[in-house]
Amino acid sequence: MIDLNALAAKISPSPAEERKIKDIADDLLSQTKKLCKEAELNAEPMLVGSVSKGTFLDPDIDVFIAFDRKYERSVMVKNALKIGHKILKNGEERYAEHPYVTGSVSGIKVDIVPCYNITEGEKIISAVDRSPLHTRFMLKNLNDNERKEVRLLKAFMKASGIYGSEIRTKGFSGYVCEILILKLGSFDACVKSFASTRGKYLLPVGDDQTRKFREPVVIIDPVDLNRNAGAAISLENLSKMRVISKEFLAAPSEEYFFKKTEKKPRKMYRGTEIRIFRIPSPDGTDDTIYPQAERFRKILSSILAEGGFSTVGSELDVGKNIDVLVECRFKKSPEFLVHRGPPADSERTHEFMTKWESREDVIGPYIEEDRLLVDVPNDPVEIEKYVKSRLESYNIGAQIDSLKDEMIIIDPMKGKQEYHVLEKYFSRSVI
Amino acid sequence: MIDLNALAAKISPSPAEERKIKDIADDLLSQTKKLCKEAELNAEPMLVGSVSKGTFLDPDIDVFIAFDRKYERSVMVKNALKIGHKILKNGEERYAEHPYVTGSVSGIKVDIVPCYNITEGEKIISAVDRSPLHTRFMLKNLNDNERKEVRLLKAFMKASGIYGSEIRTKGFSGYVCEILILKLGSFDACVKSFASTRGKYLLPVGDDQTRKFREPVVIIDPVDLNRNAGAAISLENLSKMRVISKEFLAAPSEEYFFKKTEKKPRKMYRGTEIRIFRIPSPDGTDDTIYPQAERFRKILSSILAEGGFSTVGSELDVGKNIDVLVECRFKKSPEFLVHRGPPADSERTHEFMTKWESREDVIGPYIEEDRLLVDVPNDPVEIEKYVKSRLESYNIGAQIDSLKDEMIIIDPMKGKQEYHVLEKYFSRSVI
């Protein structure tokens, strides 16, 4: 066994560092309080997030200014930005649910964010209004030992790239880590829970409340029993957590808590046809661009599969460009496609039979097991031409649709240029 | 609507024909009775099958000699064969559950078959012992109108190739048709039942008894409630019956009751790799050879799919040779295979990770949805070589295993020879 206490000390900030960060945070808080008072605002500044809760790995100071509900949004935002800029001389404005100011103090990232002041049980006005409730709840309920266990869990998840609820990651948020430790008691219990459960991951297990959520991970938010705090976690990340938990339990090692140096992709050319479909990244935040980029990837994969190119896998990379990679077995579509019809016991068999039965150029309709099938002749065409013709009719999303015409299709095996999406694709791994 | 009564008259033997057949059958019966008496056998000859029940389309006379249970099998068989040969001068011996004599009288096929005399409720000794019970039951319960409906149903099924419970067909037996009409009332009700039900076909519906059978069609035998009379019916044939029933109901036509003249296959070459795997048919009955031939087909299909040849479909033909056709997209296996591992929530993930993680030549293990996958390099090899190397380790069945070395692999697109299995494959259809 490894010594988890010693490890926790290793991954956590030193007492001196923690003191320093707390001091900076407290100073920022009193500055904000002073400015609120001067401006005669009915607003309560508070520290939220992992620094305030003592569960952070990397320090990030979040100062929230919780305004009374009576304020209009525009007034709230105007005042908060003013205060933010006064405190953070190097501050810049960013746009999440409300605009906020981000900057740094002594090398530590600081956000100054407006929200509405909500008490437990009251209806929230904007999603950020929950953060103060979460912070208050954890301050009240997490003890020192549990805080240490939260840090272990976060480090474990971070090392495998499944920590963080932002849309690029779709992983476990810090707050989810805190709930897991609070409910299960320890890092060890948490890993055992992911290693041994099957199907959807539910917490509390067997709770009626969990049933109404459709996401793969359902973790009821203790401050709002109608909310799934694990809603952002993807099936892939749940699966990773399960596999890694089992790997760790089989042979515990400190390696699981530290990020591996980037693996080099192993082999590139392997007799397939790889294409990168590239469009310039439109302006906007990840929250608007990323879902569209994922839809773009999904559409490209499925039309190539439908077209008979025999897809092997795909990858997405969003940077200056949106790059979608799809690997196919065929460069050209085949002379015929096997078209799967409805099952024999469905109401749609007659429609299918009527459509295909009289066609002289098809084989079938015939039956395999419980399914109607037909072999339909196809005009063989190359990937590039096929994708361009099919993509036209698809609605990918406002920003990407307007850029479809600018799409270029790259064969990365030609030439010596490097592509991040290609490296990502060839270095896929669980750990 | 079509006139089903007129149609029934058209597909049924004329009253004169029926009289003639009955006369022949009665004459055969009394001859058999006489010979049994002369030999002083405690045995009761009786007519069984569709001729005796008045539900036949093509006349086939079955004379069963039901021996008292006290007779040893060898004695029973010896006596029955003796009588059979006396009656059928041109008779030949065949082997089903017991040996029997088959021949013809005035152009009508006649079987003389030994069985044990069983009364309802008594345990049968051999499967053929049930036939007299079935005959007695149907003689007692089927009325004239229902007999007509049985003939319609049989003709409907026969025209689509799903009539007959023998192992080559795996379709609906005559007895199953009789139960269907008896329980559902008419041909029309029967077709509506297949058109509207989903999942397994159960009769009686909702009966506890039907639950214990795993076959796709469960039709409880009214003379033995522990027996599924529909056990031989394949999922494909159930599916066909469902699709054809819906087609018929959408546009009723007499065409559904008459076999289509053989369709010509539509197109042969279509850019794929078709191979016929041929071994000489071993000696034996369909009951022993056919299951092995099907296993042979299944094994060939699945090893080619596993090998990455991208199989499209397969066909089986058993005649002088056992011909298995498999159509593949590739002539050569690919440079790598995507190997699907266990789901992330299974107990086998650690084994899979341990096996693959340290291999430098693979990509992964990685996760897609809830699955572990790994891309494994593969040595590209042609269909012929691959199949021969893989087939060695498979156990197909006693008769076929000893012939594996004689297997030849034919590319039917080379040369002008015709292959029945190829025609069958390219003329697959529902109707």
Short mmCIF file of C-alpha atoms in Angstrom, two decimals, chain B:
data_model
loop_
_atom_site.label_atom_id
_atom_site.label_comp_id
_atom_site.label_asym_id
_atom_site.label_seq_id
_atom_site.Cartn_x
_atom_site.Cartn_y
_atom_site.Cartn_z
CA MET B 1 -60.75 -8.50 -51.06
CA ILE B 2 -60.10 -11.83 -52.66
CA ASP B 3 -62.56 -14.70 -52.42
CA LEU B 4 -60.82 -17.05 -50.01
CA ASN B 5 -63.41 -19.79 -50.49
CA ALA B 6 -62.85 -19.87 -54.24
CA LEU B 7 -59.13 -19.76 -53.63
CA ALA B 8 -59.35 -22.64 -51.17
CA ALA B 9 -61.05 -24.72 -53.84
CA LYS B 10 -58.29 -23.84 -56.29
CA ILE B 11 -55.41 -24.88 -54.04
CA SER B 12 -57.13 -27.98 -52.63
CA PRO B 13 -57.39 -31.33 -54.38
CA SER B 14 -60.69 -31.82 -56.21
CA PRO B 15 -63.33 -33.98 -54.45
CA ALA B 16 -62.54 -36.72 -56.98
CA GLU B 17 -58.82 -36.57 -56.28
CA GLU B 18 -59.44 -36.52 -52.57
CA ARG B 19 -61.74 -39.57 -52.87
CA LYS B 20 -59.12 -41.42 -54.87
CA ILE B 21 -56.39 -40.69 -52.34
CA LYS B 22 -58.61 -41.66 -49.45
CA ASP B 23 -59.44 -44.93 -51.18
CA ILE B 24 -55.78 -45.72 -51.70
CA ALA B 25 -55.05 -44.82 -48.08
CA ASP B 26 -57.90 -46.94 -46.76
CA ASP B 27 -56.77 -49.85 -48.89
CA LEU B 28 -53.21 -49.54 -47.58
CA LEU B 29 -54.53 -49.42 -44.05
CA SER B 30 -56.57 -52.57 -44.39
CA GLN B 31 -53.65 -54.40 -46.02
CA THR B 32 -51.46 -53.39 -43.10
CA LYS B 33 -54.10 -54.47 -40.60
CA LYS B 34 -54.37 -57.82 -42.30
CA LEU B 35 -50.61 -58.39 -42.26
CA CYS B 36 -50.41 -57.42 -38.59
CA LYS B 37 -53.13 -59.92 -37.77
CA GLU B 38 -51.43 -62.67 -39.78
CA ALA B 39 -48.19 -62.03 -37.92
CA GLU B 40 -50.12 -62.07 -34.66
CA LEU B 41 -48.72 -58.69 -33.67
CA ASN B 42 -50.15 -56.65 -30.83
CA ALA B 43 -50.02 -53.56 -33.05
CA GLU B 44 -52.57 -51.08 -34.34
CA PRO B 45 -52.06 -49.74 -37.85
CA MET B 46 -53.45 -46.26 -38.46
CA LEU B 47 -53.40 -43.43 -40.99
CA VAL B 48 -51.69 -40.32 -39.70
CA GLY B 49 -50.64 -37.01 -41.23
CA SER B 50 -52.41 -34.52 -43.42
CA VAL B 51 -54.14 -37.02 -45.70
CA SER B 52 -55.85 -38.69 -42.76
CA LYS B 53 -56.76 -35.29 -41.31
CA GLY B 54 -58.03 -33.89 -44.61
CA THR B 55 -55.67 -30.94 -44.53
CA PHE B 56 -53.24 -31.94 -47.27
CA LEU B 57 -52.15 -29.98 -50.31
CA ASP B 58 -49.86 -32.59 -51.84
CA PRO B 59 -50.88 -36.09 -50.93
CA ASP B 60 -48.43 -38.03 -48.81
CA ILE B 61 -49.83 -41.16 -47.20
CA ASP B 62 -48.42 -42.06 -43.80
CA VAL B 63 -49.35 -45.47 -42.41
CA PHE B 64 -48.12 -45.83 -38.84
CA ILE B 65 -48.01 -49.19 -37.11
CA ALA B 66 -48.43 -48.48 -33.42
CA PHE B 67 -46.88 -51.37 -31.49
CA ASP B 68 -47.69 -52.26 -27.93
CA ARG B 69 -45.10 -50.85 -25.51
CA LYS B 70 -44.02 -54.35 -24.53
CA TYR B 71 -42.16 -54.88 -27.86
CA GLU B 72 -38.45 -54.31 -27.98
CA ARG B 73 -37.38 -51.74 -30.51
CA SER B 74 -35.51 -54.25 -32.71
CA VAL B 75 -38.51 -56.57 -32.86
CA MET B 76 -40.84 -53.70 -33.65
CA VAL B 77 -38.58 -52.43 -36.43
CA LYS B 78 -38.01 -55.89 -37.96
CA ASN B 79 -41.73 -56.59 -38.18
CA ALA B 80 -42.62 -53.14 -39.48
CA LEU B 81 -40.00 -53.29 -42.23
CA LYS B 82 -41.23 -56.72 -43.27
CA ILE B 83 -44.79 -55.49 -43.58
CA GLY B 84 -43.66 -52.30 -45.32
CA HIS B 85 -41.77 -54.21 -47.99
CA LYS B 86 -44.71 -56.58 -48.51
CA ILE B 87 -47.02 -53.66 -49.20
CA LEU B 88 -44.66 -51.39 -51.11
CA LYS B 89 -43.07 -53.52 -53.81
CA ASN B 90 -40.85 -50.59 -54.84
CA GLY B 91 -40.16 -49.65 -51.21
CA GLU B 92 -36.83 -48.50 -49.89
CA GLU B 93 -35.64 -48.26 -46.31
CA ARG B 94 -34.95 -44.88 -44.76
CA TYR B 95 -33.65 -43.91 -41.35
CA ALA B 96 -35.37 -41.38 -39.15
CA GLU B 97 -35.91 -42.13 -35.47
CA HIS B 98 -36.62 -45.71 -36.51
CA PRO B 99 -36.00 -47.28 -39.91
CA TYR B 100 -39.12 -47.23 -42.09
CA VAL B 101 -40.18 -48.11 -45.63
CA THR B 102 -40.96 -45.48 -48.24
CA GLY B 103 -42.37 -46.10 -51.70
CA SER B 104 -45.26 -45.10 -53.94
CA VAL B 105 -48.68 -46.35 -54.96
CA SER B 106 -50.36 -44.95 -58.09
CA GLY B 107 -47.88 -42.09 -58.07
CA ILE B 108 -48.55 -41.18 -54.46
CA LYS B 109 -45.74 -41.25 -51.93
CA VAL B 110 -46.36 -43.72 -49.10
CA ASP B 111 -44.42 -44.21 -45.86
CA ILE B 112 -44.95 -47.19 -43.58
CA VAL B 113 -43.56 -46.30 -40.16
CA PRO B 114 -43.31 -48.14 -36.84
CA CYS B 115 -44.07 -46.41 -33.56
CA TYR B 116 -45.22 -47.20 -30.01
CA ASN B 117 -48.87 -47.04 -29.07
CA ILE B 118 -49.31 -44.20 -26.61
CA THR B 119 -52.47 -42.86 -25.08
CA GLU B 120 -52.83 -39.19 -24.26
CA GLY B 121 -51.00 -38.26 -21.06
CA GLU B 122 -48.71 -41.28 -21.25
CA LYS B 123 -45.02 -40.66 -21.71
CA ILE B 124 -43.84 -41.16 -25.29
CA ILE B 125 -40.96 -43.50 -26.04
CA SER B 126 -39.86 -42.03 -29.37
CA ALA B 127 -40.76 -38.71 -31.04
CA VAL B 128 -42.78 -40.39 -33.81
CA ASP B 129 -45.11 -41.80 -31.16
CA ARG B 130 -46.73 -38.39 -31.02
CA SER B 131 -48.03 -38.41 -34.59
CA PRO B 132 -50.97 -40.72 -33.87
CA LEU B 133 -51.93 -38.52 -30.90
CA HIS B 134 -51.80 -35.41 -33.09
CA THR B 135 -53.91 -37.10 -35.74
CA ARG B 136 -56.52 -38.26 -33.25
CA PHE B 137 -56.67 -34.82 -31.67
CA MET B 138 -57.16 -32.98 -34.95
CA LEU B 139 -59.70 -35.51 -36.26
CA LYS B 140 -61.72 -34.84 -33.14
CA ASN B 141 -61.37 -31.06 -33.06
CA LEU B 142 -61.02 -29.67 -36.61
CA ASN B 143 -64.26 -29.05 -38.50
CA ASP B 144 -64.63 -28.90 -42.28
CA ASN B 145 -64.33 -25.14 -42.47
CA GLU B 146 -61.20 -25.15 -40.34
CA ARG B 147 -59.66 -27.80 -42.58
CA LYS B 148 -60.15 -25.45 -45.50
CA GLU B 149 -58.52 -22.63 -43.54
CA VAL B 150 -55.57 -24.88 -42.70
CA ARG B 151 -55.06 -25.49 -46.41
CA LEU B 152 -55.08 -21.76 -47.12
CA LEU B 153 -52.51 -21.17 -44.43
CA LYS B 154 -50.31 -23.99 -45.67
CA ALA B 155 -50.45 -22.74 -49.26
CA PHE B 156 -49.63 -19.21 -48.10
CA MET B 157 -46.59 -20.43 -46.19
CA LYS B 158 -45.51 -22.85 -48.86
CA ALA B 159 -45.47 -20.15 -51.53
CA SER B 160 -42.95 -18.20 -49.44
CA GLY B 161 -40.78 -21.18 -48.60
CA ILE B 162 -41.51 -21.14 -44.87
CA TYR B 163 -43.66 -24.26 -44.75
CA GLY B 164 -42.11 -27.45 -43.39
CA SER B 165 -40.36 -28.19 -40.15
CA GLU B 166 -37.50 -30.20 -41.62
CA ILE B 167 -34.07 -28.98 -40.73
CA ARG B 168 -33.33 -27.46 -44.13
CA THR B 169 -36.41 -25.26 -43.93
CA LYS B 170 -36.91 -24.62 -40.20
CA GLY B 171 -40.41 -23.49 -41.06
CA PHE B 172 -43.98 -24.07 -39.89
CA SER B 173 -45.08 -27.72 -39.75
CA GLY B 174 -48.50 -28.91 -40.89
CA TYR B 175 -49.41 -29.62 -37.29
CA VAL B 176 -48.46 -26.05 -36.28
CA CYS B 177 -50.75 -24.75 -39.05
CA GLU B 178 -53.56 -26.86 -37.65
CA ILE B 179 -53.04 -25.57 -34.10
CA LEU B 180 -52.92 -21.97 -35.37
CA ILE B 181 -56.26 -22.36 -37.16
CA LEU B 182 -57.83 -24.25 -34.26
CA LYS B 183 -56.83 -21.58 -31.75
CA LEU B 184 -57.24 -18.45 -33.91
CA GLY B 185 -60.24 -19.58 -35.96
CA SER B 186 -59.31 -18.66 -39.49
CA PHE B 187 -56.56 -17.94 -42.00
CA ASP B 188 -57.43 -14.26 -41.80
CA ALA B 189 -57.11 -14.17 -38.00
CA CYS B 190 -53.83 -16.02 -38.27
CA VAL B 191 -52.32 -13.56 -40.73
CA LYS B 192 -53.53 -10.67 -38.58
CA SER B 193 -51.94 -12.26 -35.55
CA PHE B 194 -48.52 -12.48 -37.23
CA ALA B 195 -48.90 -8.97 -38.63
CA SER B 196 -49.61 -7.36 -35.30
CA THR B 197 -47.58 -9.15 -32.64
CA ARG B 198 -44.10 -8.13 -31.57
CA GLY B 199 -41.13 -9.98 -30.13
CA LYS B 200 -41.52 -13.69 -29.59
CA TYR B 201 -44.62 -15.25 -31.12
CA LEU B 202 -46.59 -16.87 -28.31
CA LEU B 203 -49.68 -19.08 -28.45
CA PRO B 204 -51.62 -19.02 -26.20
CA VAL B 205 -50.68 -15.40 -25.56
CA GLY B 206 -49.89 -14.60 -21.95
CA ASP B 207 -49.84 -18.24 -20.97
CA ASP B 208 -47.39 -19.11 -18.20
CA GLN B 209 -46.52 -22.27 -20.05
CA THR B 210 -45.07 -20.35 -23.02
CA ARG B 211 -42.55 -18.53 -20.85
CA LYS B 212 -40.28 -21.45 -20.24
CA PHE B 213 -39.40 -21.89 -23.92
CA ARG B 214 -36.57 -19.86 -25.43
CA GLU B 215 -37.38 -20.32 -29.13
CA PRO B 216 -38.67 -17.34 -31.18
CA VAL B 217 -41.99 -19.12 -31.80
CA VAL B 218 -43.73 -20.84 -28.89
CA ILE B 219 -46.89 -22.72 -29.78
CA ILE B 220 -48.00 -25.04 -27.02
CA ASP B 221 -48.83 -28.54 -28.26
CA PRO B 222 -52.44 -29.21 -27.16
CA VAL B 223 -51.72 -32.92 -26.63
CA ASP B 224 -48.58 -32.24 -24.55
CA LEU B 225 -48.57 -28.92 -22.72
CA ASN B 226 -44.87 -29.29 -21.92
CA ARG B 227 -43.93 -29.27 -25.59
CA ASN B 228 -43.35 -26.34 -27.92
CA ALA B 229 -44.77 -27.43 -31.29
CA GLY B 230 -43.09 -24.38 -32.87
CA ALA B 231 -39.60 -25.16 -31.59
CA ALA B 232 -38.19 -25.83 -35.06
CA ILE B 233 -39.21 -22.46 -36.52
CA SER B 234 -36.28 -20.10 -37.07
CA LEU B 235 -36.33 -16.39 -36.26
CA GLU B 236 -35.85 -15.69 -39.97
CA ASN B 237 -38.98 -17.64 -40.85
CA LEU B 238 -41.03 -15.97 -38.12
CA SER B 239 -39.81 -12.63 -39.50
CA LYS B 240 -40.74 -13.63 -43.04
CA MET B 241 -44.21 -14.69 -41.92
CA ARG B 242 -44.68 -11.33 -40.22
CA VAL B 243 -43.55 -9.28 -43.20
CA ILE B 244 -45.54 -11.32 -45.71
CA SER B 245 -48.64 -11.18 -43.53
CA LYS B 246 -48.45 -7.39 -43.48
CA GLU B 247 -47.85 -7.29 -47.23
CA PHE B 248 -50.84 -9.52 -47.82
CA LEU B 249 -53.12 -7.48 -45.57
CA ALA B 250 -52.06 -4.25 -47.28
CA ALA B 251 -52.96 -5.62 -50.72
CA PRO B 252 -54.55 -9.08 -50.65
CA SER B 253 -53.80 -11.08 -53.76
CA GLU B 254 -53.92 -14.69 -54.86
CA GLU B 255 -50.26 -14.41 -55.79
CA TYR B 256 -49.35 -15.01 -52.17
CA PHE B 257 -50.66 -18.57 -52.43
CA PHE B 258 -48.69 -19.73 -55.43
CA LYS B 259 -44.98 -20.22 -55.62
CA LYS B 260 -43.24 -17.65 -57.75
CA THR B 261 -41.30 -18.96 -60.68
CA GLU B 262 -37.69 -18.91 -59.61
CA LYS B 263 -36.34 -15.38 -59.68
CA LYS B 264 -33.19 -14.87 -61.64
CA PRO B 265 -30.34 -13.44 -59.61
CA ARG B 266 -29.99 -9.78 -60.37
CA LYS B 267 -26.34 -8.86 -60.34
CA MET B 268 -23.24 -10.79 -59.52
CA TYR B 269 -20.06 -8.80 -59.60
CA ARG B 270 -20.14 -5.77 -57.37
CA GLY B 271 -16.60 -5.00 -56.35
CA THR B 272 -16.42 -7.49 -53.52
CA GLU B 273 -14.51 -10.68 -52.83
CA ILE B 274 -16.77 -13.71 -52.94
CA ARG B 275 -15.47 -17.13 -51.98
CA ILE B 276 -17.14 -20.50 -51.93
CA PHE B 277 -15.75 -22.88 -49.32
CA ARG B 278 -16.54 -26.36 -50.60
CA ILE B 279 -16.27 -29.73 -48.96
CA PRO B 280 -17.84 -32.98 -50.23
CA SER B 281 -21.08 -33.83 -48.42
CA PRO B 282 -20.45 -36.64 -45.96
CA ASP B 283 -22.79 -39.67 -45.76
CA GLY B 284 -25.68 -39.23 -43.37
CA THR B 285 -29.15 -37.78 -43.02
CA ASP B 286 -29.99 -34.09 -43.11
CA ASP B 287 -30.53 -34.28 -39.36
CA THR B 288 -26.87 -35.04 -38.78
CA ILE B 289 -25.27 -33.16 -41.70
CA TYR B 290 -27.28 -29.96 -41.76
CA PRO B 291 -26.48 -28.66 -38.27
CA GLN B 292 -22.79 -29.21 -38.99
CA ALA B 293 -23.07 -27.42 -42.33
CA GLU B 294 -24.72 -24.47 -40.59
CA ARG B 295 -22.03 -24.44 -37.97
CA PHE B 296 -19.47 -24.46 -40.79
CA ARG B 297 -21.15 -21.40 -42.32
CA LYS B 298 -21.31 -19.61 -38.99
CA ILE B 299 -17.66 -20.28 -38.21
CA LEU B 300 -16.47 -19.14 -41.64
CA SER B 301 -18.50 -15.93 -41.39
CA SER B 302 -17.33 -15.09 -37.94
CA ILE B 303 -13.65 -15.81 -38.45
CA LEU B 304 -13.65 -13.67 -41.60
CA ALA B 305 -15.41 -10.88 -39.71
CA GLU B 306 -12.92 -11.15 -36.84
CA GLY B 307 -10.07 -11.16 -39.35
CA GLY B 308 -11.16 -7.75 -40.59
CA PHE B 309 -12.23 -8.82 -44.08
CA SER B 310 -15.48 -6.88 -43.56
CA THR B 311 -18.09 -9.52 -44.35
CA VAL B 312 -21.24 -8.54 -46.21
CA GLY B 313 -23.26 -11.76 -46.09
CA SER B 314 -23.17 -15.51 -46.45
CA GLU B 315 -25.14 -18.41 -47.89
CA LEU B 316 -25.26 -22.17 -47.50
CA ASP B 317 -26.12 -24.86 -49.99
CA VAL B 318 -26.08 -28.56 -49.17
CA GLY B 319 -26.15 -30.96 -52.11
CA LYS B 320 -23.43 -33.19 -53.47
CA ASN B 321 -21.13 -30.75 -51.77
CA ILE B 322 -21.48 -28.48 -48.80
CA ASP B 323 -20.94 -25.01 -50.24
CA VAL B 324 -20.58 -22.05 -47.95
CA LEU B 325 -20.41 -18.68 -49.65
CA VAL B 326 -19.03 -15.65 -47.86
CA GLU B 327 -18.88 -12.19 -49.40
CA CYS B 328 -16.18 -9.83 -48.07
CA ARG B 329 -15.27 -6.24 -48.79
CA PHE B 330 -11.54 -7.03 -48.59
CA LYS B 331 -9.34 -9.59 -50.32
CA LYS B 332 -6.61 -9.12 -47.78
CA SER B 333 -6.90 -8.48 -44.06
CA PRO B 334 -5.97 -4.97 -42.87
CA GLU B 335 -2.75 -3.75 -41.24
CA PHE B 336 -4.46 -3.45 -37.86
CA LEU B 337 -7.62 -4.63 -36.15
CA VAL B 338 -9.73 -2.76 -33.65
CA HIS B 339 -10.11 -5.18 -30.80
CA ARG B 340 -13.11 -4.58 -28.52
CA GLY B 341 -12.41 -5.19 -24.86
CA PRO B 342 -14.76 -5.46 -21.90
CA PRO B 343 -17.09 -2.63 -20.83
CA ALA B 344 -15.60 -0.22 -18.26
CA ASP B 345 -17.92 -1.48 -15.54
CA SER B 346 -17.00 -5.15 -15.92
CA GLU B 347 -14.61 -7.13 -13.75
CA ARG B 348 -12.38 -7.93 -16.70
CA THR B 349 -10.89 -4.47 -17.31
CA HIS B 350 -7.73 -5.10 -15.32
CA GLU B 351 -6.95 -8.26 -17.25
CA PHE B 352 -7.41 -6.39 -20.54
CA MET B 353 -5.32 -3.42 -19.40
CA THR B 354 -2.55 -5.70 -18.18
CA LYS B 355 -2.51 -7.58 -21.45
CA TRP B 356 -2.30 -4.57 -23.74
CA GLU B 357 -0.97 -1.61 -21.83
CA SER B 358 2.67 -2.48 -22.06
CA ARG B 359 2.60 -3.41 -25.75
CA GLU B 360 4.50 -0.74 -27.65
CA ASP B 361 3.00 -1.66 -31.00
CA VAL B 362 -0.66 -1.09 -30.15
CA ILE B 363 -2.73 2.07 -29.89
CA GLY B 364 -4.65 2.25 -26.64
CA PRO B 365 -6.23 0.77 -24.66
CA TYR B 366 -8.58 3.71 -25.09
CA ILE B 367 -12.22 4.27 -24.27
CA GLU B 368 -15.22 4.82 -26.50
CA GLU B 369 -18.47 5.31 -24.65
CA ASP B 370 -18.41 2.54 -22.04
CA ARG B 371 -15.97 0.25 -23.85
CA LEU B 372 -12.26 -0.48 -23.74
CA LEU B 373 -10.69 -0.78 -27.17
CA VAL B 374 -7.25 -1.35 -28.58
CA ASP B 375 -5.86 -1.14 -32.12
CA VAL B 376 -3.68 -4.16 -32.69
CA PRO B 377 -1.29 -4.55 -35.63
CA ASN B 378 -2.18 -7.37 -37.96
CA ASP B 379 -0.23 -9.27 -40.56
CA PRO B 380 -2.19 -8.76 -43.80
CA VAL B 381 -3.03 -12.09 -45.39
CA GLU B 382 -5.38 -13.25 -48.13
CA ILE B 383 -8.76 -14.85 -47.44
CA GLU B 384 -7.65 -18.33 -48.52
CA LYS B 385 -4.57 -18.50 -46.35
CA TYR B 386 -6.30 -16.89 -43.40
CA VAL B 387 -9.28 -19.24 -43.40
CA LYS B 388 -7.12 -22.34 -43.74
CA SER B 389 -4.95 -21.33 -40.80
CA ARG B 390 -7.85 -20.39 -38.56
CA LEU B 391 -10.16 -23.28 -39.41
CA GLU B 392 -7.76 -25.90 -38.09
CA SER B 393 -8.51 -25.11 -34.46
CA TYR B 394 -12.28 -25.26 -34.87
CA ASN B 395 -14.47 -28.19 -34.04
CA ILE B 396 -17.26 -28.15 -36.61
CA GLY B 397 -18.65 -31.62 -36.09
CA ALA B 398 -17.56 -35.21 -36.47
CA GLN B 399 -18.36 -35.64 -40.17
CA ILE B 400 -17.18 -32.26 -41.42
CA ASP B 401 -14.02 -32.18 -39.32
CA SER B 402 -12.69 -35.24 -41.06
CA LEU B 403 -13.24 -33.52 -44.42
CA LYS B 404 -11.69 -30.14 -43.58
CA ASP B 405 -8.48 -31.05 -45.39
CA GLU B 406 -10.43 -31.65 -48.57
CA MET B 407 -11.88 -28.15 -48.56
CA ILE B 408 -11.37 -26.18 -51.73
CA ILE B 409 -11.85 -22.43 -51.96
CA ILE B 410 -13.44 -21.14 -55.13
CA ASP B 411 -13.58 -17.60 -56.46
CA PRO B 412 -16.84 -17.86 -58.44
CA MET B 413 -16.10 -14.65 -60.35
CA LYS B 414 -13.25 -16.44 -62.11
CA GLY B 415 -14.39 -18.68 -64.94
CA LYS B 416 -17.90 -19.28 -66.18
CA GLN B 417 -19.02 -22.14 -64.01
CA GLU B 418 -22.38 -21.75 -62.29
CA TYR B 419 -22.84 -22.27 -58.60
CA HIS B 420 -26.19 -22.88 -56.97
CA VAL B 421 -25.07 -21.28 -53.73
CA LEU B 422 -24.18 -18.10 -55.63
CA GLU B 423 -27.60 -17.96 -57.29
CA LYS B 424 -29.25 -18.53 -53.94
CA TYR B 425 -27.23 -15.75 -52.40
CA PHE B 426 -28.03 -13.22 -55.08
CA SER B 427 -31.72 -14.04 -55.19
CA ARG B 428 -32.44 -13.70 -51.49
CA SER B 429 -35.84 -12.15 -50.98
CA VAL B 430 -38.69 -12.09 -48.51
CA ILE B 431 -41.41 -13.22 -50.86
#
